[in-house]
PDB file of C-alpha atoms in Angstrom:
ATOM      1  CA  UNK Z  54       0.000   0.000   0.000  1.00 73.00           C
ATOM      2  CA  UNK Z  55       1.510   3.377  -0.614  1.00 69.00           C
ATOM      3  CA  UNK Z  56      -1.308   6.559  -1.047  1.00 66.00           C
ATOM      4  CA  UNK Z  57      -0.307   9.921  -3.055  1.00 61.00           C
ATOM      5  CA  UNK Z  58      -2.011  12.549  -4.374  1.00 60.00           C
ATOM      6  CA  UNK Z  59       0.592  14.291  -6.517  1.00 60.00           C
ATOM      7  CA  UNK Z  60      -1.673  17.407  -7.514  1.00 63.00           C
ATOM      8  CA  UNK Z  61      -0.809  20.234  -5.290  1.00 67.00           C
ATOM      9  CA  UNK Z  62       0.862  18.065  -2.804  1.00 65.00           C
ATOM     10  CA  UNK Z  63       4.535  18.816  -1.733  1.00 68.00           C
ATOM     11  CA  UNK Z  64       6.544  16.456  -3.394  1.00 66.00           C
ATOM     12  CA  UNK Z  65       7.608  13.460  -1.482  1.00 62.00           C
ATOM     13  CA  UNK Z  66       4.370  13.970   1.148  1.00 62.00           C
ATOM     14  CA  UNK Z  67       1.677  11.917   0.952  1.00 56.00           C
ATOM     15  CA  UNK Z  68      -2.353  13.507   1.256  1.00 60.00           C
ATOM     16  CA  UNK Z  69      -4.046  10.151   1.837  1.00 66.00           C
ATOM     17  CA  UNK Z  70      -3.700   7.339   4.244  1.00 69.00           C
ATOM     18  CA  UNK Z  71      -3.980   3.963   4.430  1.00 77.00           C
ATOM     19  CA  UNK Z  72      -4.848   2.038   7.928  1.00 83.00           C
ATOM     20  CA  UNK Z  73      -4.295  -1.553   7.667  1.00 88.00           C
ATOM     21  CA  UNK Z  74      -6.662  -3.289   9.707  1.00 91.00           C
ATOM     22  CA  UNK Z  75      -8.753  -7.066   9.756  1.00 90.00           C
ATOM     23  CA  UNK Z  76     -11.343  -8.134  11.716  1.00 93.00           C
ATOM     24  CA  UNK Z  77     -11.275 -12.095  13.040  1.00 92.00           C
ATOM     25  CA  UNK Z  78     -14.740 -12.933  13.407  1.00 92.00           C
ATOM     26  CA  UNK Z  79     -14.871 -16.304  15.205  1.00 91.00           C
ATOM     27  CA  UNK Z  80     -18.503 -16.462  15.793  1.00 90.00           C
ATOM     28  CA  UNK Z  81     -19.632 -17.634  19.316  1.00 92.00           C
ATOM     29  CA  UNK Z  82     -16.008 -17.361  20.554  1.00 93.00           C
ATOM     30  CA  UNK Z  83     -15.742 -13.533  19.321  1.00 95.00           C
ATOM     31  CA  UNK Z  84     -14.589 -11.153  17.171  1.00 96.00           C
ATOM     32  CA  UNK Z  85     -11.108  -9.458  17.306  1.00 96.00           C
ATOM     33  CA  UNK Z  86      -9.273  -7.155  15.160  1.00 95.00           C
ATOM     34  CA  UNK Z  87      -5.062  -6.453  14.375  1.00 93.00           C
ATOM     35  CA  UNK Z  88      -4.446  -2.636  12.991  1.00 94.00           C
ATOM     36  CA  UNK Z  89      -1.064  -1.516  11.806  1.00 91.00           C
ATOM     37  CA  UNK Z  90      -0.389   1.800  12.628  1.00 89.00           C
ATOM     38  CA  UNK Z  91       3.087   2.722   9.997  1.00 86.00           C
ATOM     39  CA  UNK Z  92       2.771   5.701   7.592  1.00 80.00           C
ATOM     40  CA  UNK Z  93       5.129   3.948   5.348  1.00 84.00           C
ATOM     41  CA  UNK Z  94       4.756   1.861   1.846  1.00 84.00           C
ATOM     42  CA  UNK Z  95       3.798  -1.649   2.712  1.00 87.00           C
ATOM     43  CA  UNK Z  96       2.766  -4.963   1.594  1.00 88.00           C
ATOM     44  CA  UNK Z  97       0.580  -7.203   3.280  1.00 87.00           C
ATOM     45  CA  UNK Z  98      -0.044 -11.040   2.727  1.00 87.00           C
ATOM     46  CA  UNK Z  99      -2.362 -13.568   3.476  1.00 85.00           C
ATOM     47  CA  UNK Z 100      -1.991 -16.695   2.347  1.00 84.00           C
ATOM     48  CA  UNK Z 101      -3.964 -20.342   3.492  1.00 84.00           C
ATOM     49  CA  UNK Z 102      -1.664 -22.964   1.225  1.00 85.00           C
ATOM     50  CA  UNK Z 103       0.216 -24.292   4.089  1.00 85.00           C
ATOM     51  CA  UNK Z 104      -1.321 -23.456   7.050  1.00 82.00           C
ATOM     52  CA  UNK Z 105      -2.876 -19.282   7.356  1.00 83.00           C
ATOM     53  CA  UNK Z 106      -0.659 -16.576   7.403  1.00 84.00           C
ATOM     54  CA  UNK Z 107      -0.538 -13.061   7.686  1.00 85.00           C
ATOM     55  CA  UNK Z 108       2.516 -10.929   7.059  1.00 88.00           C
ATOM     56  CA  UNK Z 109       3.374  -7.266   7.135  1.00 88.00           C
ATOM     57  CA  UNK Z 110       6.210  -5.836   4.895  1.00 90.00           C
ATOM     58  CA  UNK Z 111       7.304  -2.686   5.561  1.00 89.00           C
ATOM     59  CA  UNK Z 112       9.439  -0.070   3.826  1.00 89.00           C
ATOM     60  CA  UNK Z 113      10.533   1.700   7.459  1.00 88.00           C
ATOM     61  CA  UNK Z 114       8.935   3.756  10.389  1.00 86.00           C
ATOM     62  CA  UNK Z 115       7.963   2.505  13.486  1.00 87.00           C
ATOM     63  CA  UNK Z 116       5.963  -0.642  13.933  1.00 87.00           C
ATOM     64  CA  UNK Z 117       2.509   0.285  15.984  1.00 91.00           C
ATOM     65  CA  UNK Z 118       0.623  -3.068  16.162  1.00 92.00           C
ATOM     66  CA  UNK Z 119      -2.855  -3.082  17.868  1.00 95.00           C
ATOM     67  CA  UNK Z 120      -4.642  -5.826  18.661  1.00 96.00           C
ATOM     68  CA  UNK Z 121      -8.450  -4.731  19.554  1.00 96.00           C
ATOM     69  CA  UNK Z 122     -10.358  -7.799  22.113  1.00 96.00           C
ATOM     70  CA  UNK Z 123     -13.342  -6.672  20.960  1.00 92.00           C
ATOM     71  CA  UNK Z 124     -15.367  -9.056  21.956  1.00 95.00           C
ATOM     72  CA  UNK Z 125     -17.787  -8.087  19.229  1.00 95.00           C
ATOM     73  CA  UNK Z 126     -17.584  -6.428  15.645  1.00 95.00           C
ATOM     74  CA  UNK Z 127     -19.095  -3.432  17.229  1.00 96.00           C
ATOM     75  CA  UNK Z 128     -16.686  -2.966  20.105  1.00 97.00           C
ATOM     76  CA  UNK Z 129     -13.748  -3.416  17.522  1.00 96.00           C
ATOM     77  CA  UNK Z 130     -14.907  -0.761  15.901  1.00 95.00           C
ATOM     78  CA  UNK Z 131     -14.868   1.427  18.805  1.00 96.00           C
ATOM     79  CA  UNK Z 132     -11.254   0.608  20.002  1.00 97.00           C
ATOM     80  CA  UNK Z 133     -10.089   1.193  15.946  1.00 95.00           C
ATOM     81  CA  UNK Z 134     -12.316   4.681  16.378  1.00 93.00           C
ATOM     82  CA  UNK Z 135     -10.060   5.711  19.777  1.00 94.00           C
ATOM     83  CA  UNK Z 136      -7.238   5.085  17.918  1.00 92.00           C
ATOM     84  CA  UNK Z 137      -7.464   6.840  14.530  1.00 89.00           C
ATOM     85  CA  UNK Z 138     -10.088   9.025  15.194  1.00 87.00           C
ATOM     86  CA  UNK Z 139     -14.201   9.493  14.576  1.00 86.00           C
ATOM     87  CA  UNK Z 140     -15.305  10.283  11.335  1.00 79.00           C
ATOM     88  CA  UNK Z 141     -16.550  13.935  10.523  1.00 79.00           C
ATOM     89  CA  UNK Z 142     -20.450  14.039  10.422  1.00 81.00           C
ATOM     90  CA  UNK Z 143     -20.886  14.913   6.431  1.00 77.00           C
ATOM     91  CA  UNK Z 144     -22.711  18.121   5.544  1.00 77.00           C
ATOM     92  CA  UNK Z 145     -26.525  17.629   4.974  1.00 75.00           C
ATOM     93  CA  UNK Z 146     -26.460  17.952   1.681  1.00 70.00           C
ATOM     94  CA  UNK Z 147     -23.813  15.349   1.322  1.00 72.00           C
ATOM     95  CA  UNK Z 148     -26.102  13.206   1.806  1.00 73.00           C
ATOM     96  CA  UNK Z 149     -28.149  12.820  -1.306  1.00 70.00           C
ATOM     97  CA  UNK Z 150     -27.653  12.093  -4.769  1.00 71.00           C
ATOM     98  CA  UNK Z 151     -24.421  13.922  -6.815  1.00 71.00           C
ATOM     99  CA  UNK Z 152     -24.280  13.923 -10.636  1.00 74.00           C
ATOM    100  CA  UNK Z 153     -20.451  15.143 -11.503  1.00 70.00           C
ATOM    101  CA  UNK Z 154     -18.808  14.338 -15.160  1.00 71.00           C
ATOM    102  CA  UNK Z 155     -15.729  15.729 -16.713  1.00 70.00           C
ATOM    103  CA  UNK Z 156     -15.995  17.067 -20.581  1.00 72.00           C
ATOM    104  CA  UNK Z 157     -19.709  18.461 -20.999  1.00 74.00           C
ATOM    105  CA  UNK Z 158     -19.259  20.032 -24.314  1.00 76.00           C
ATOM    106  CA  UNK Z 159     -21.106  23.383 -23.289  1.00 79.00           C
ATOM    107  CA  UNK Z 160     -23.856  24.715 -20.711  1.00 80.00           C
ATOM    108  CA  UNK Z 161     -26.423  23.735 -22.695  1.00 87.00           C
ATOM    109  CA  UNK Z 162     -25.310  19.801 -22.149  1.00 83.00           C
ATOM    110  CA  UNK Z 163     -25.580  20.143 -18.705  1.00 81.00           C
ATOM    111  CA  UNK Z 164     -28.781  22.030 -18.723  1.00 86.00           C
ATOM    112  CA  UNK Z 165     -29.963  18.830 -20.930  1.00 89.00           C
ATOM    113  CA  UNK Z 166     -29.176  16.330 -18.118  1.00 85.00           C
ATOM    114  CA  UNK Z 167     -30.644  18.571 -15.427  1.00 84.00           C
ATOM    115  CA  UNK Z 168     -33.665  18.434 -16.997  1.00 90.00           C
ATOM    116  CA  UNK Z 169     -33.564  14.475 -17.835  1.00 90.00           C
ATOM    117  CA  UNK Z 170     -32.950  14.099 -14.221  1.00 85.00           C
ATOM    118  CA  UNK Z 171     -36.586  15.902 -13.519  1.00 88.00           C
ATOM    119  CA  UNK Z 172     -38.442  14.122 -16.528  1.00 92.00           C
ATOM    120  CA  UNK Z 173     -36.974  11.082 -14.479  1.00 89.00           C
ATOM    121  CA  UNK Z 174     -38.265  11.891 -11.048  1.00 85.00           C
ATOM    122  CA  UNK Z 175     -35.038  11.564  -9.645  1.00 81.00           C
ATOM    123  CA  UNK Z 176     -33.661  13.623  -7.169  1.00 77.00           C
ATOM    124  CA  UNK Z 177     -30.766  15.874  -7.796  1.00 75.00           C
ATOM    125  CA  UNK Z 178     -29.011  17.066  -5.027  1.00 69.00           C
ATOM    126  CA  UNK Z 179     -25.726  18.540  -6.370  1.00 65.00           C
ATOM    127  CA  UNK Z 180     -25.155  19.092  -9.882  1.00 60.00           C
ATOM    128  CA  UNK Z 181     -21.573  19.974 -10.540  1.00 58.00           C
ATOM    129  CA  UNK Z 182     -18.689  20.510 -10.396  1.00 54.00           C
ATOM    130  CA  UNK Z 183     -19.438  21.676 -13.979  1.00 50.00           C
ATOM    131  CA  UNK Z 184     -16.232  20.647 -15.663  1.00 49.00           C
ATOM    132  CA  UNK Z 185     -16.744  21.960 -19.692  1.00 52.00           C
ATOM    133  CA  UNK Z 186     -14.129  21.000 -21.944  1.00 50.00           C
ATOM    134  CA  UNK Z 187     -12.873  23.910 -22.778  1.00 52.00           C
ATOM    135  CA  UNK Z 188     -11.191  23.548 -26.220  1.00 51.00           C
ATOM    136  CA  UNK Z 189     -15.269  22.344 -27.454  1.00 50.00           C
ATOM    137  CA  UNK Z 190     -16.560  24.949 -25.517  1.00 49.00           C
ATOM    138  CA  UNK Z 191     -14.711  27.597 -26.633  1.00 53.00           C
ATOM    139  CA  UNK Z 192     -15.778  26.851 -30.460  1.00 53.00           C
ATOM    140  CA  UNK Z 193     -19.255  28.154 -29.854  1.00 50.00           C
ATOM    141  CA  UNK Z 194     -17.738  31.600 -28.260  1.00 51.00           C
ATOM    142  CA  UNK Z 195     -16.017  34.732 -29.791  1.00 50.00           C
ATOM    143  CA  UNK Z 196     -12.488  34.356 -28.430  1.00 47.00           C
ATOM    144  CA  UNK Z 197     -11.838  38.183 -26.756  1.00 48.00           C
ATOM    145  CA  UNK Z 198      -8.948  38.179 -23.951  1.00 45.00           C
TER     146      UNK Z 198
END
């Protein structure tokens, strides 16, 4: 695993993260989890050919292994949460239906699936960003800088 988001990101830093964790359910006996805490590039393997395995290969960094008792899915979840954090509560409007595509060839496009989108009864919530191609959109104006 190694996360980057190169646009407008110093180089060598990474934007996004990756948390390495597995849940063991083990029905009646419990459920359990393992979470690898390393902000480095890593492999992980897990193989059943010879008996399971499970086996983290990092590049560096320091190795933070948790091991969460549980002793159900939800109370896993809730040690992982102390640890990394609780999610941010999304934005009301998050929460409904988002229509986003890259290379409408003018406004008139994007008026056209706004309004399929109401012949259709569905719901549109967000509508954008509006992303125009520029070089086919600029055909059908006068070019004045």
């Amino acid at each position: 695993m190694w996360n980057r988001d190169a646009y407008g990101t110093p180089t060598g830093s990474n934007l996004y993260g990756h948390h390495p964790i597995y849940f063991d359910h083990r029905g009646s006996s419990g459920t359990h989890g393992v979470f690898l805490l390393n902000s480095n590039g890593m492999d992980i393997r897990i193989d059943n050919t010879d008996g399971q395995y499970l086996e983290y290969n990092a590049l560096g960094g320091i190795i933070d292994l948790y091991f969460l008792a549980g002793p159900s899915p939800k109370e896993v979840s809730v040690q992982y949460s102390e640890i990394v954090g609780k999610a941010v509560m999304q934005p009301y409007w998050g929460f409904g239906f988002h229509q986003c595509r890259y290379g409408y060839s003018d406004i008139y496009a994007v008026a056209e699936v706004v309004a399929n989108y109401s012949l259709a009864n569905i719901p549109l919530e967000v509508r954008g960003p509006y992303h125009l191609d520029e070089q086919n959109a600029n055909k059908h104006t006068d070019n004045v800088d």
